[in-house]
Amino acid sequence: MDFTPTEEQEAARELAGRIFADLATHERLGAAGGGTDTELWKALCAAGLPGAVEETGLLGLVLMLEEQGRVTAQVPFAASCVYGILAVTRHGTEEQRDRLLPGLRDGTTVVTGAFPERGAVVSHDGRLSGTVEWVPWLRDATHVLVPDETGTLWLLRTEDAARVDPVELTAPWSAGWLVLDGAPGERLGAVARDGDGDGAGGGDGVGGMGAAAGADVLAAARIAFAGLQAGVCAGSLARAVEYTSVREQFGRPLSTHQAVQLRAADAHMDTEAIRVTAYEAAWRFDEGLDATGAALTAAWWASEAGKRVVHSGQHLHGGMGADLDHPVHRHFLWGRQLDAYLGCGTELLAELGDLLAEGDLS
């Protein structure tokens, strides 16, 4: 395996880094509050970065999401790229790709995903019913990708939901409570008929195909958000290093104390573990190899190690770390949110254990 970025991936990362660094400032993040920075989102789309994912693949997206995580930029970049561009590109029909991808590239269409809910939504004759307690960036989304009870993927317009109620999360992700009551959905991918001929799922053909597509999108999401967590942790650690290098105690910088150095070193190793497992999983995904186990591994590191890193970052700031308006506190909130999203550590280990028991993990 080779994690060296291609020229296209490196160019996309550098461009994303410049845009995030220029626009996702402490002052702008404070002004955005719990919502999305619409001007930043427009700048990313004008630069063609969402559309670049079609060329750079999931690894390219992971590299760009690292840059977002460093500054905790409040845009639906991860969600719309994973649940929109990648999902439509990999699983949509030719007609769906032609119709949906232009809007996803220019940002006029924003897709989020009701993942990893299992069995929360049921489908019947193309109508969806059920409740998902929180969906990230739902308040910004024009569409939401929903897996039904069989894992089949359905794309529905947010305006067709019975209710979308605001939900405030640990991190400011513009989340919403999704309530569906017979909402019309569009099946992502070619329609395959089951034994009864209704095409709504439940047969071996449709259910199996749907479950595979749903599992593929969930794996991509876990890898992408692990990359985002790597950036969040790197940003938290960078702030801690900067702070402890200038803050003095007993006449010398905090960074010269061995306990501080050891804590920072552990955080650095954890951050690198998150990064390298996310890179490996993204590489396997892009190469068409089975990435299920690698995605679970990356997500586990993002959950368990990410939690440790953002706690360390806040702890190394001492009393300043308790200031809710300090930039490092955003990294703490994002790190804890990412720890819980798409499965916390114990849940992910249980899934890995099932794969090992089944002999499906290479």
CSV table of C-alpha atoms in Angstrom, one decimal, residues 65-66 69 224-234 271 274 301-307 310 331 334-339:
chain,number,residue,atom,x,y,z
A,65,LEU,CA,-11.3,16.8,6.0
A,66,GLU,CA,-8.1,16.8,8.0
A,69,GLY,CA,-10.9,19.5,11.4
A,224,ALA,CA,-14.2,10.1,6.3
A,225,PHE,CA,-15.2,11.1,9.8
A,226,ALA,CA,-12.1,9.4,11.2
A,227,GLY,CA,-10.1,11.7,8.9
A,228,LEU,CA,-12.0,14.7,10.2
A,229,GLN,CA,-11.2,13.5,13.8
A,230,ALA,CA,-7.5,13.3,12.8
A,231,GLY,CA,-7.6,17.0,11.9
A,232,VAL,CA,-9.5,17.9,15.0
A,233,CYS,CA,-6.9,16.2,17.2
A,234,ALA,CA,-4.0,17.7,15.2
A,271,THR,CA,-3.3,11.4,16.5
A,274,ILE,CA,-6.0,7.9,13.8
A,301,TRP,CA,-9.1,4.8,16.9
A,302,ALA,CA,-11.0,8.0,16.1
A,303,SER,CA,-13.4,7.3,18.9
A,304,GLU,CA,-11.0,6.0,21.7
A,305,ALA,CA,-7.8,7.9,20.8
A,306,GLY,CA,-9.7,11.0,19.7
A,307,LYS,CA,-11.3,11.2,23.1
A,310,VAL,CA,-9.0,16.4,22.9
A,331,HIS,CA,-11.8,20.9,19.4
A,334,TRP,CA,-16.0,18.2,18.1
A,335,GLY,CA,-13.8,15.4,19.4
A,336,ARG,CA,-16.4,14.2,21.8
A,337,GLN,CA,-19.1,14.4,19.1
A,338,LEU,CA,-17.0,12.4,16.7
A,339,ASP,CA,-16.3,9.9,19.4
